[in-house]
Short mmCIF file of C-alpha atoms in Angstrom, two decimals:
data_model
loop_
_atom_site.label_atom_id
_atom_site.label_comp_id
_atom_site.label_asym_id
_atom_site.label_seq_id
_atom_site.Cartn_x
_atom_site.Cartn_y
_atom_site.Cartn_z
CA UNK A 1 -16.50 2.07 39.28
CA UNK A 2 -15.07 2.90 35.90
CA UNK A 3 -12.30 0.72 34.48
CA UNK A 4 -9.12 2.32 33.16
CA UNK A 5 -8.54 1.15 29.59
CA UNK A 6 -5.42 3.20 28.92
CA UNK A 7 -3.32 5.30 31.23
CA UNK A 8 -0.68 7.73 30.04
CA UNK A 9 1.96 8.48 32.64
CA UNK A 10 4.32 11.41 31.98
CA UNK A 11 4.54 10.72 28.24
CA UNK A 12 7.02 12.97 26.41
CA UNK A 13 7.91 12.91 22.72
CA UNK A 14 10.97 14.55 21.20
CA UNK A 15 10.68 15.46 17.55
CA UNK A 16 13.82 16.65 15.72
CA UNK A 17 15.25 18.01 18.94
CA UNK A 18 12.05 19.78 19.94
CA UNK A 19 9.74 18.64 22.67
CA UNK A 20 6.51 17.88 20.81
CA UNK A 21 4.77 16.57 23.94
CA UNK A 22 5.76 17.17 27.52
CA UNK A 23 4.81 14.91 30.43
CA UNK A 24 1.31 14.04 29.29
CA UNK A 25 -0.66 12.15 31.92
CA UNK A 26 -4.33 11.27 31.69
CA UNK A 27 -6.52 8.18 31.85
CA UNK A 28 -8.91 6.82 29.23
CA UNK A 29 -11.68 4.97 31.00
CA UNK A 30 -13.79 2.28 29.36
CA UNK A 31 -16.83 3.88 27.77
CA UNK A 32 -15.35 7.39 27.64
CA UNK A 33 -15.90 9.60 24.63
CA UNK A 34 -12.95 11.98 24.88
CA UNK A 35 -12.21 14.87 22.53
CA UNK A 36 -8.62 16.03 22.17
CA UNK A 37 -8.61 19.68 21.15
CA UNK A 38 -5.87 22.27 20.86
CA UNK A 39 -4.26 24.68 18.41
CA UNK A 40 -2.29 23.64 15.30
CA UNK A 41 1.04 22.10 16.23
CA UNK A 42 -0.13 21.34 19.78
CA UNK A 43 0.84 17.68 19.40
CA UNK A 44 -2.61 16.11 18.96
CA UNK A 45 -1.59 13.78 16.14
CA UNK A 46 1.74 13.04 17.85
CA UNK A 47 -0.15 11.96 20.95
CA UNK A 48 -2.24 9.56 18.88
CA UNK A 49 0.87 8.20 17.19
CA UNK A 50 2.41 7.55 20.60
CA UNK A 51 -0.69 5.62 21.71
CA UNK A 52 -0.59 3.65 18.45
CA UNK A 53 3.08 2.86 19.08
CA UNK A 54 4.24 4.68 15.93
CA UNK A 55 6.60 7.20 17.55
CA UNK A 56 9.18 6.63 20.29
CA UNK A 57 8.32 8.28 23.60
CA UNK A 58 9.50 8.61 27.18
CA UNK A 59 7.23 7.79 30.09
CA UNK A 60 4.69 5.02 30.15
CA UNK A 61 1.52 4.10 28.34
CA UNK A 62 -0.29 1.39 30.25
CA UNK A 63 -2.89 -0.55 28.31
CA UNK A 64 -5.24 -2.53 30.56
CA UNK A 65 -2.56 -2.76 33.21
CA UNK A 66 0.19 -3.86 30.77
CA UNK A 67 2.97 -1.67 29.43
CA UNK A 68 2.46 -0.64 25.81
CA UNK A 69 5.79 -2.09 24.69
CA UNK A 70 4.76 -5.57 25.85
CA UNK A 71 1.24 -5.30 24.50
CA UNK A 72 0.06 -5.72 20.97
CA UNK A 73 -2.24 -2.70 20.99
CA UNK A 74 -3.20 -2.92 17.33
CA UNK A 75 -5.58 -5.75 18.18
CA UNK A 76 -7.42 -3.58 20.68
CA UNK A 77 -7.39 -0.25 18.88
CA UNK A 78 -9.29 0.80 15.79
CA UNK A 79 -7.90 3.80 13.93
CA UNK A 80 -9.44 6.16 11.43
CA UNK A 81 -6.67 8.27 9.88
CA UNK A 82 -6.85 11.97 9.18
CA UNK A 83 -7.13 12.25 5.42
CA UNK A 84 -9.71 10.32 3.51
CA UNK A 85 -8.98 11.49 0.01
CA UNK A 86 -5.41 10.20 0.14
CA UNK A 87 -5.93 7.28 -2.16
CA UNK A 88 -6.01 7.07 -5.85
CA UNK A 89 -9.63 7.15 -7.14
CA UNK A 90 -8.72 4.37 -9.57
CA UNK A 91 -7.32 2.05 -6.92
CA UNK A 92 -8.55 -1.46 -7.71
CA UNK A 93 -10.18 -2.43 -4.42
CA UNK A 94 -13.78 -3.08 -3.50
CA UNK A 95 -15.23 -1.57 -0.34
CA UNK A 96 -15.29 -5.06 1.19
CA UNK A 97 -11.61 -5.68 0.42
CA UNK A 98 -10.81 -2.43 2.25
CA UNK A 99 -12.94 -3.38 5.27
CA UNK A 100 -11.36 -6.85 5.37
CA UNK A 101 -7.90 -5.26 5.57
CA UNK A 102 -8.92 -4.24 9.11
CA UNK A 103 -8.64 -7.84 10.32
CA UNK A 104 -5.01 -8.27 9.17
CA UNK A 105 -3.77 -6.81 12.45
CA UNK A 106 -4.99 -9.82 14.39
CA UNK A 107 -3.59 -12.49 12.06
CA UNK A 108 -0.41 -14.48 12.27
CA UNK A 109 1.79 -15.25 9.26
CA UNK A 110 0.71 -16.52 6.74
CA UNK A 111 -2.39 -14.36 6.97
CA UNK A 112 -5.52 -16.08 5.71
CA UNK A 113 -9.09 -14.83 5.84
CA UNK A 114 -11.76 -17.16 7.21
CA UNK A 115 -15.50 -17.15 6.63
CA UNK A 116 -15.93 -15.57 10.07
CA UNK A 117 -13.71 -12.67 8.91
CA UNK A 118 -16.04 -12.19 5.94
CA UNK A 119 -19.05 -12.28 8.27
CA UNK A 120 -17.38 -9.73 10.57
CA UNK A 121 -16.74 -7.43 7.59
CA UNK A 122 -20.35 -7.73 6.45
CA UNK A 123 -21.57 -7.04 10.00
CA UNK A 124 -19.34 -3.97 10.40
CA UNK A 125 -20.55 -2.65 7.03
CA UNK A 126 -24.13 -3.33 8.13
CA UNK A 127 -23.63 -1.39 11.39
CA UNK A 128 -22.44 1.60 9.37
CA UNK A 129 -25.13 1.29 6.72
CA UNK A 130 -22.78 0.55 3.83
CA UNK A 131 -23.52 -3.16 3.32
CA UNK A 132 -24.91 -2.46 -0.15
CA UNK A 133 -21.56 -1.04 -1.27
CA UNK A 134 -19.54 -4.25 -0.71
CA UNK A 135 -18.63 -4.91 -4.34
CA UNK A 136 -18.23 -1.26 -5.36
CA UNK A 137 -14.75 0.12 -6.09
CA UNK A 138 -13.67 2.30 -3.15
CA UNK A 139 -12.67 5.21 -5.40
CA UNK A 140 -16.17 5.45 -6.86
CA UNK A 141 -17.85 6.14 -3.49
CA UNK A 142 -18.76 9.57 -2.14
CA UNK A 143 -16.66 11.17 0.63
CA UNK A 144 -19.19 10.20 3.29
CA UNK A 145 -19.44 6.61 2.01
CA UNK A 146 -15.63 6.26 1.91
CA UNK A 147 -15.45 7.55 5.48
CA UNK A 148 -17.98 4.94 6.60
CA UNK A 149 -16.10 2.17 4.80
CA UNK A 150 -12.85 3.24 6.49
CA UNK A 151 -14.68 3.37 9.82
CA UNK A 152 -15.94 -0.17 9.18
CA UNK A 153 -12.28 -1.16 8.56
CA UNK A 154 -11.36 0.36 11.92
CA UNK A 155 -14.18 -1.51 13.68
CA UNK A 156 -14.13 -4.90 11.98
CA UNK A 157 -11.86 -6.52 14.57
CA UNK A 158 -14.06 -5.21 17.39
CA UNK A 159 -11.52 -2.94 19.10
CA UNK A 160 -12.12 -1.64 22.61
CA UNK A 161 -10.73 1.78 21.75
CA UNK A 162 -11.51 3.69 18.57
CA UNK A 163 -9.18 6.57 17.69
CA UNK A 164 -10.44 9.14 15.18
CA UNK A 165 -8.04 11.74 13.83
CA UNK A 166 -9.92 14.75 12.41
CA UNK A 167 -12.54 12.46 10.87
CA UNK A 168 -14.90 15.13 9.57
CA UNK A 169 -12.50 17.47 7.76
CA UNK A 170 -13.53 16.38 4.26
CA UNK A 171 -17.25 16.00 4.96
CA UNK A 172 -20.10 18.41 4.23
CA UNK A 173 -22.11 19.59 7.29
CA UNK A 174 -24.97 17.14 6.78
CA UNK A 175 -22.71 14.11 6.38
CA UNK A 176 -20.69 15.37 9.36
CA UNK A 177 -23.70 15.32 11.68
CA UNK A 178 -24.66 11.84 10.45
CA UNK A 179 -21.10 10.71 11.09
CA UNK A 180 -21.08 12.08 14.64
CA UNK A 181 -24.36 10.41 15.48
CA UNK A 182 -22.98 7.07 14.19
CA UNK A 183 -19.97 7.47 16.47
CA UNK A 184 -22.24 8.33 19.37
CA UNK A 185 -24.30 5.21 18.71
CA UNK A 186 -21.14 3.08 18.73
CA UNK A 187 -20.16 4.64 22.03
CA UNK A 188 -23.55 4.36 23.74
CA UNK A 189 -24.90 1.13 22.26
CA UNK A 190 -21.79 -0.93 21.51
CA UNK A 191 -19.75 0.41 24.42
CA UNK A 192 -16.76 1.38 22.25
CA UNK A 193 -14.42 3.85 23.95
CA UNK A 194 -13.76 6.82 21.66
CA UNK A 195 -10.78 9.15 21.42
CA UNK A 196 -11.52 11.94 18.96
CA UNK A 197 -9.05 14.53 17.70
CA UNK A 198 -10.96 17.47 16.31
CA UNK A 199 -10.73 21.05 15.23
CA UNK A 200 -14.46 21.10 15.05
CA UNK A 201 -14.91 21.58 18.80
CA UNK A 202 -18.40 23.04 18.32
CA UNK A 203 -19.84 19.79 16.96
CA UNK A 204 -17.68 17.59 19.17
CA UNK A 205 -18.97 19.34 22.33
CA UNK A 206 -22.44 18.08 21.56
CA UNK A 207 -21.42 14.43 21.86
CA UNK A 208 -18.33 13.96 24.02
CA UNK A 209 -18.17 13.15 27.71
CA UNK A 210 -14.58 14.31 28.37
CA UNK A 211 -12.33 17.04 27.06
CA UNK A 212 -8.55 17.17 26.83
CA UNK A 213 -7.12 20.54 25.89
CA UNK A 214 -3.60 20.00 24.64
CA UNK A 215 -0.85 22.49 23.94
CA UNK A 216 2.28 20.33 24.07
CA UNK A 217 1.21 19.65 27.65
CA UNK A 218 -2.17 18.95 29.19
CA UNK A 219 -3.78 22.35 29.71
CA UNK A 220 -7.09 20.90 30.76
CA UNK A 221 -8.49 17.42 31.28
CA UNK A 222 -11.91 16.69 32.73
CA UNK A 223 -15.53 16.03 32.00
CA UNK A 224 -17.42 18.26 29.61
CA UNK A 225 -19.28 19.66 32.61
CA UNK A 226 -15.99 20.62 34.31
CA UNK A 227 -14.71 22.08 31.03
CA UNK A 228 -17.78 24.27 30.70
CA UNK A 229 -17.42 25.59 34.26
CA UNK A 230 -13.66 26.15 34.05
CA UNK A 231 -12.73 29.83 34.23
CA UNK A 232 -9.30 28.92 32.82
CA UNK A 233 -10.93 27.44 29.70
CA UNK A 234 -13.12 30.56 29.42
CA UNK A 235 -9.83 32.44 29.20
CA UNK A 236 -8.68 30.22 26.33
CA UNK A 237 -11.90 30.04 24.37
CA UNK A 238 -13.78 33.22 25.34
CA UNK A 239 -17.28 33.12 23.87
CA UNK A 240 -16.26 29.94 22.06
CA UNK A 241 -16.62 28.02 25.31
CA UNK A 242 -20.36 28.62 25.19
CA UNK A 243 -20.49 27.35 21.62
CA UNK A 244 -18.75 24.14 22.66
CA UNK A 245 -20.96 23.72 25.71
CA UNK A 246 -24.07 24.75 23.78
CA UNK A 247 -25.10 27.21 26.44
CA UNK A 248 -25.37 30.27 24.26
CA UNK B 1 -6.59 -20.16 -41.45
CA UNK B 2 -5.73 -23.84 -41.59
CA UNK B 3 -2.38 -22.93 -43.02
CA UNK B 4 -1.79 -20.60 -40.04
CA UNK B 5 -2.47 -23.36 -37.51
CA UNK B 6 -0.21 -25.68 -39.44
CA UNK B 7 2.60 -23.13 -39.22
CA UNK B 8 2.05 -22.64 -35.48
CA UNK B 9 2.01 -26.39 -34.96
CA UNK B 10 5.20 -26.66 -36.96
CA UNK B 11 6.91 -23.94 -34.92
CA UNK B 12 6.09 -25.80 -31.70
CA UNK B 13 8.26 -28.68 -32.81
CA UNK B 14 11.37 -26.52 -32.45
CA UNK B 15 13.00 -26.84 -29.04
CA UNK B 16 14.02 -23.15 -29.06
CA UNK B 17 10.38 -22.08 -29.51
CA UNK B 18 9.29 -24.42 -26.70
CA UNK B 19 11.95 -23.00 -24.38
CA UNK B 20 11.04 -19.44 -25.38
CA UNK B 21 7.37 -20.03 -24.58
CA UNK B 22 8.01 -21.73 -21.23
CA UNK B 23 10.59 -19.15 -20.09
CA UNK B 24 8.50 -16.28 -21.48
CA UNK B 25 5.35 -17.41 -19.67
CA UNK B 26 7.13 -17.76 -16.33
CA UNK B 27 8.83 -14.41 -16.82
CA UNK B 28 5.47 -12.85 -17.74
CA UNK B 29 3.80 -14.18 -14.59
CA UNK B 30 6.61 -13.04 -12.27
CA UNK B 31 6.83 -9.59 -13.85
CA UNK B 32 3.09 -8.97 -13.97
CA UNK B 33 2.46 -9.99 -10.33
CA UNK B 34 5.21 -7.64 -9.15
CA UNK B 35 4.01 -5.04 -11.67
CA UNK B 36 0.59 -4.56 -10.05
CA UNK B 37 2.22 -3.59 -6.74
CA UNK B 38 4.99 -1.52 -8.32
CA UNK B 39 2.67 0.41 -10.64
CA UNK B 40 0.16 1.21 -7.87
CA UNK B 41 2.97 2.33 -5.57
CA UNK B 42 4.39 4.66 -8.26
CA UNK B 43 7.51 2.50 -8.56
CA UNK B 44 6.83 1.25 -12.06
CA UNK B 45 10.08 2.48 -13.57
CA UNK B 46 12.13 0.43 -11.14
CA UNK B 47 12.42 -2.38 -13.72
CA UNK B 48 13.90 0.07 -16.20
CA UNK B 49 16.28 1.52 -13.59
CA UNK B 50 17.50 -1.86 -12.40
CA UNK B 51 17.97 -3.06 -15.98
CA UNK B 52 20.27 -0.09 -16.52
CA UNK B 53 22.18 -1.06 -13.41
CA UNK B 54 22.57 -4.58 -14.75
CA UNK B 55 24.15 -3.08 -17.87
CA UNK B 56 27.01 -2.00 -15.59
CA UNK B 57 27.12 -5.27 -13.65
CA UNK B 58 27.29 -7.32 -16.87
CA UNK B 59 30.17 -5.09 -18.02
CA UNK B 60 31.95 -5.76 -14.71
CA UNK B 61 31.38 -9.51 -15.10
CA UNK B 62 32.72 -9.52 -18.67
CA UNK B 63 35.74 -7.50 -17.54
CA UNK B 64 36.44 -10.04 -14.79
CA UNK B 65 35.64 -13.00 -17.08
CA UNK B 66 32.94 -14.06 -14.61
CA UNK B 67 29.41 -15.40 -15.11
CA UNK B 68 27.25 -12.26 -15.70
CA UNK B 69 24.32 -13.64 -13.71
CA UNK B 70 26.48 -14.53 -10.71
CA UNK B 71 27.91 -11.01 -10.57
CA UNK B 72 24.66 -9.23 -11.42
CA UNK B 73 22.23 -10.77 -8.92
CA UNK B 74 24.02 -9.53 -5.76
CA UNK B 75 25.01 -6.15 -7.26
CA UNK B 76 21.59 -5.36 -8.70
CA UNK B 77 19.97 -6.45 -5.40
CA UNK B 78 22.23 -3.99 -3.59
CA UNK B 79 21.27 -1.25 -6.05
CA UNK B 80 17.57 -1.98 -5.47
CA UNK B 81 18.02 -1.67 -1.71
CA UNK B 82 19.94 1.57 -2.30
CA UNK B 83 16.96 2.96 -4.24
CA UNK B 84 14.68 2.06 -1.34
CA UNK B 85 17.04 3.61 1.20
CA UNK B 86 17.43 6.82 -0.83
CA UNK B 87 13.67 7.07 -1.05
CA UNK B 88 13.23 6.53 2.70
CA UNK B 89 16.07 8.53 4.18
CA UNK B 90 17.53 11.19 1.98
CA UNK B 91 15.65 14.04 0.34
CA UNK B 92 15.19 12.03 -2.84
CA UNK B 93 11.78 11.14 -4.30
CA UNK B 94 11.09 7.58 -5.46
CA UNK B 95 11.23 8.34 -9.19
CA UNK B 96 14.33 10.53 -8.78
CA UNK B 97 16.03 7.76 -6.77
CA UNK B 98 15.45 5.36 -9.68
CA UNK B 99 16.81 7.96 -12.13
CA UNK B 100 19.86 8.54 -9.98
CA UNK B 101 20.84 4.88 -9.65
CA UNK B 102 20.02 4.03 -13.27
CA UNK B 103 22.09 6.86 -14.77
CA UNK B 104 24.97 5.86 -12.51
CA UNK B 105 24.63 2.28 -13.83
CA UNK B 106 24.65 3.31 -17.50
CA UNK B 107 27.60 5.68 -17.01
CA UNK B 108 29.62 3.04 -15.18
CA UNK B 109 28.82 0.42 -17.85
CA UNK B 110 29.85 2.74 -20.68
CA UNK B 111 33.12 3.69 -18.96
CA UNK B 112 34.04 0.05 -18.27
CA UNK B 113 33.13 -0.99 -21.84
CA UNK B 114 35.10 1.81 -23.44
CA UNK B 115 38.23 1.45 -21.30
CA UNK B 116 38.38 -2.35 -21.35
CA UNK B 117 37.29 -2.69 -24.98
CA UNK B 118 36.80 -5.90 -26.88
CA UNK B 119 33.49 -7.05 -25.43
CA UNK B 120 31.09 -4.41 -26.69
CA UNK B 121 29.18 -6.84 -28.91
CA UNK B 122 28.78 -9.25 -25.99
CA UNK B 123 27.58 -6.45 -23.74
CA UNK B 124 24.98 -5.28 -26.25
CA UNK B 125 23.64 -8.79 -26.69
CA UNK B 126 22.84 -8.67 -22.97
CA UNK B 127 21.19 -5.32 -23.31
CA UNK B 128 18.86 -6.62 -26.05
CA UNK B 129 18.49 -10.24 -24.92
CA UNK B 130 16.88 -12.73 -27.27
CA UNK B 131 14.01 -14.89 -26.11
CA UNK B 132 14.63 -17.36 -28.94
CA UNK B 133 18.13 -18.17 -27.69
CA UNK B 134 17.16 -19.09 -24.12
CA UNK B 135 19.06 -22.06 -22.71
CA UNK B 136 17.51 -24.88 -20.69
CA UNK B 137 19.37 -23.63 -17.59
CA UNK B 138 17.83 -20.19 -18.04
CA UNK B 139 14.37 -21.73 -18.41
CA UNK B 140 14.83 -23.46 -15.05
CA UNK B 141 16.17 -20.29 -13.40
CA UNK B 142 13.23 -18.25 -14.70
CA UNK B 143 10.72 -20.87 -13.58
CA UNK B 144 12.36 -20.97 -10.13
CA UNK B 145 12.35 -17.20 -9.60
CA UNK B 146 8.82 -16.83 -10.93
CA UNK B 147 7.58 -19.54 -8.59
CA UNK B 148 9.27 -17.73 -5.69
CA UNK B 149 7.47 -14.52 -6.77
CA UNK B 150 4.14 -16.38 -6.96
CA UNK B 151 4.61 -18.03 -3.54
CA UNK B 152 5.71 -14.78 -1.87
CA UNK B 153 2.77 -12.93 -3.45
CA UNK B 154 0.41 -15.54 -2.01
CA UNK B 155 2.03 -15.65 1.44
CA UNK B 156 2.24 -11.86 1.79
CA UNK B 157 -0.89 -11.07 -0.25
CA UNK B 158 -2.72 -9.30 2.57
CA UNK B 159 0.35 -7.37 3.72
CA UNK B 160 1.06 -6.30 0.15
CA UNK B 161 -2.54 -5.19 -0.30
CA UNK B 162 -2.46 -3.23 2.97
CA UNK B 163 0.80 -1.47 2.09
CA UNK B 164 -0.26 -0.73 -1.47
CA UNK B 165 -3.60 0.74 -0.41
CA UNK B 166 -2.54 2.69 2.67
CA UNK B 167 1.02 2.40 3.93
CA UNK B 168 0.40 4.32 7.19
CA UNK B 169 -2.58 2.20 8.14
CA UNK B 170 -0.63 -0.96 7.29
CA UNK B 171 2.00 0.13 9.78
CA UNK B 172 -0.66 0.75 12.43
CA UNK B 173 -2.01 -2.74 11.75
CA UNK B 174 1.38 -4.18 12.62
CA UNK B 175 2.49 -4.98 9.04
CA UNK B 176 6.28 -4.96 8.79
CA UNK B 177 6.28 -2.34 6.04
CA UNK B 178 10.06 -2.11 5.61
CA UNK B 179 10.55 -5.87 5.37
CA UNK B 180 7.75 -6.31 2.85
CA UNK B 181 9.11 -3.40 0.76
CA UNK B 182 12.56 -4.98 0.79
CA UNK B 183 11.22 -8.38 -0.25
CA UNK B 184 9.23 -6.79 -3.09
CA UNK B 185 12.20 -4.83 -4.42
CA UNK B 186 14.64 -7.77 -4.10
CA UNK B 187 12.31 -10.03 -6.07
CA UNK B 188 12.10 -7.30 -8.72
CA UNK B 189 15.88 -7.17 -8.98
CA UNK B 190 16.14 -10.98 -9.36
CA UNK B 191 13.59 -11.04 -12.15
CA UNK B 192 15.17 -8.07 -13.90
CA UNK B 193 18.61 -9.75 -13.93
CA UNK B 194 17.14 -12.93 -15.40
CA UNK B 195 15.16 -10.82 -17.82
CA UNK B 196 18.09 -8.94 -19.34
CA UNK B 197 19.55 -12.17 -20.74
CA UNK B 198 16.27 -13.70 -21.73
CA UNK B 199 14.04 -10.88 -22.94
CA UNK B 200 16.18 -7.75 -22.88
CA UNK B 201 16.05 -4.53 -20.94
CA UNK B 202 13.15 -3.10 -22.90
CA UNK B 203 10.90 -6.12 -22.48
CA UNK B 204 11.53 -6.58 -18.76
CA UNK B 205 10.26 -3.14 -17.82
CA UNK B 206 7.36 -3.35 -20.25
CA UNK B 207 6.36 -6.76 -18.87
CA UNK B 208 6.27 -5.15 -15.43
CA UNK B 209 4.28 -2.07 -16.46
CA UNK B 210 2.01 -2.94 -19.42
CA UNK B 211 -0.01 -5.93 -18.13
CA UNK B 212 -0.63 -4.13 -14.83
CA UNK B 213 -1.90 -0.88 -16.38
CA UNK B 214 -3.94 -2.78 -18.97
CA UNK B 215 -5.65 -4.80 -16.20
CA UNK B 216 -6.19 -1.68 -14.07
CA UNK B 217 -8.37 -0.20 -16.83
CA UNK B 218 -11.16 -2.68 -16.24
CA UNK B 219 -10.92 -4.41 -12.84
CA UNK B 220 -12.90 -3.53 -9.74
CA UNK B 221 -11.03 -5.59 -7.15
CA UNK B 222 -7.39 -6.06 -6.21
CA UNK B 223 -7.42 -9.84 -6.65
CA UNK B 224 -8.88 -9.44 -10.13
CA UNK B 225 -6.11 -6.96 -11.00
CA UNK B 226 -3.40 -9.53 -10.20
CA UNK B 227 -5.14 -12.40 -12.01
CA UNK B 228 -5.96 -10.36 -15.12
CA UNK B 229 -2.46 -8.82 -15.31
CA UNK B 230 -0.98 -12.35 -15.20
CA UNK B 231 -3.35 -13.56 -17.92
CA UNK B 232 -2.64 -10.56 -20.18
CA UNK B 233 1.12 -11.01 -19.74
CA UNK B 234 1.07 -14.73 -20.57
CA UNK B 235 -1.22 -14.23 -23.55
CA UNK B 236 1.01 -11.44 -24.89
CA UNK B 237 4.13 -13.58 -24.65
CA UNK B 238 2.56 -16.58 -26.42
CA UNK B 239 0.84 -14.48 -29.10
CA UNK B 240 3.97 -12.34 -29.51
CA UNK B 241 6.26 -15.31 -30.05
CA UNK B 242 3.94 -16.89 -32.65
CA UNK B 243 3.36 -13.63 -34.50
CA UNK B 244 7.10 -12.90 -34.56
CA UNK B 245 7.73 -16.42 -35.91
CA UNK B 246 5.05 -16.12 -38.59
CA UNK B 247 5.90 -12.60 -39.73
CA UNK B 248 9.64 -12.85 -39.09
CA UNK B 249 9.65 -9.92 -36.66
CA UNK B 250 11.88 -9.37 -33.58
CA UNK B 251 10.19 -11.41 -30.82
CA UNK B 252 10.75 -9.09 -27.84
CA UNK B 253 9.33 -6.07 -29.64
CA UNK B 254 6.37 -8.10 -30.93
CA UNK B 255 5.48 -9.19 -27.39
CA UNK B 256 5.53 -5.54 -26.32
CA UNK B 257 3.30 -4.62 -29.27
CA UNK B 258 0.71 -7.29 -28.38
CA UNK B 259 0.75 -6.07 -24.78
CA UNK B 260 0.30 -2.50 -25.97
CA UNK B 261 -2.59 -3.47 -28.28
CA UNK B 262 -4.38 -5.15 -25.34
CA UNK B 263 -3.90 -2.01 -23.27
CA UNK B 264 -5.40 0.15 -26.06
CA UNK B 265 -8.42 -2.16 -26.46
CA UNK B 266 -9.13 -2.18 -22.70
CA UNK B 267 -8.51 1.56 -22.39
CA UNK B 268 -10.90 2.38 -25.24
CA UNK B 269 -13.60 -0.03 -24.01
CA UNK B 270 -13.35 1.47 -20.52
CA UNK B 271 -13.63 5.01 -21.95
CA UNK B 272 -16.79 3.99 -23.83
CA UNK B 273 -18.25 2.44 -20.68
CA UNK B 274 -17.54 5.60 -18.69
CA UNK B 275 -19.00 7.68 -21.53
CA UNK B 276 -22.18 5.56 -21.50
CA UNK B 277 -22.44 5.87 -17.72
CA UNK B 278 -22.20 9.66 -17.97
CA UNK B 279 -24.55 9.91 -20.92
#
């Protein structure tokens, strides 16, 4: 039987008087690889922010049986933010310093790094194939390398759930495929549960196990198989559904 | 050369030079540590802005016949929090918030000085402080505040790094972004108030900005940026004081010039290195 890692129960978010999300309910089971898709402004990023505890919401988010408000989720969630070219290319930080900043979430004041933190950072960089870049300034790396370093930062504290917000926007097609296969490996081999927000539903469909179609409310939630058979989703996507399901 | 060392040795026998060097070094360390964070967060002109605010607070203190430092520390701290609040809440960008508060400070200072009259000379001596006239009490105050800056930088090092690199991610990691921002800006206001008496408005903001940008030309890691900025700042103060003594130049301006020369050297060497890498 699958174990529920996170359960959203009628989660609503008001944003400047508008309802950005309305009564969202769905489970995230351990080992799932779920894609959240939907049009612009459908509330995908807002949903992620609610799960990360960054925006106030109504309803309940239950994390491993405990209410979100009483649970320090940051220790259990890894997060890869949307933009990767946000930082200054001259920022004085080595790739390893950036990866190490991923362990701060689990530290009490005054935060000190131990040798096991350094080992964890080296291991995470090894898993993502960027161990040789440890001492290189982050701004001097290519887009794909930066993305891997930021992914290592998200994974260094061994989270159970990894949230990726449009991770492939700034990547060229080749790097994008390599990135997706890395994520798939993490999911299959390391057992990390993945929640992926993506516009790139075509690529995502090749790897994910569950689909959530969001448009301020849950339009569809189910396995990829159910998504591909859904006449309602055919209505939304038309021929695109076949591209996602790779049945063309 | 021997003659030069003899002169430097001779200058060190004067108590005012000793106090200037001790206070200057502590001030340099405090300013440069804060400077790395402020410069990288595009808040580098905050020192300048707060120094302008202290122009008004010193005028208020002189009007009330009160101790300028006692009046300035709370008022300038309030102004620094106002800058932060304006930047967070209202539709005011960080640099514009600094401009807004600093022009208000200057205008208020000028109005108080012109209506009250009689203390203009006093007021201007605060605006262009003199490192060679630092009192023992001011040396202790500077050392105290700089030590607080150093301790806070060490205790919050990882939080400060996280916020400086990626504020959103820091928030996701559970860093108390607002609190750390407030601590950073309050420490800046303390050091600026001390600085206006000791080194003058001009030197305070340049001690915040110049060592940080000079160090940023050559470093690869964040830790190295802080250490090198501190070293450049201390070296500039010591070299600046000696050069000003030997050549009979204004000390504050000489310190700035040494700092600037170091920046130019590092900037040019970095440009050559990049040129070589490309070629």
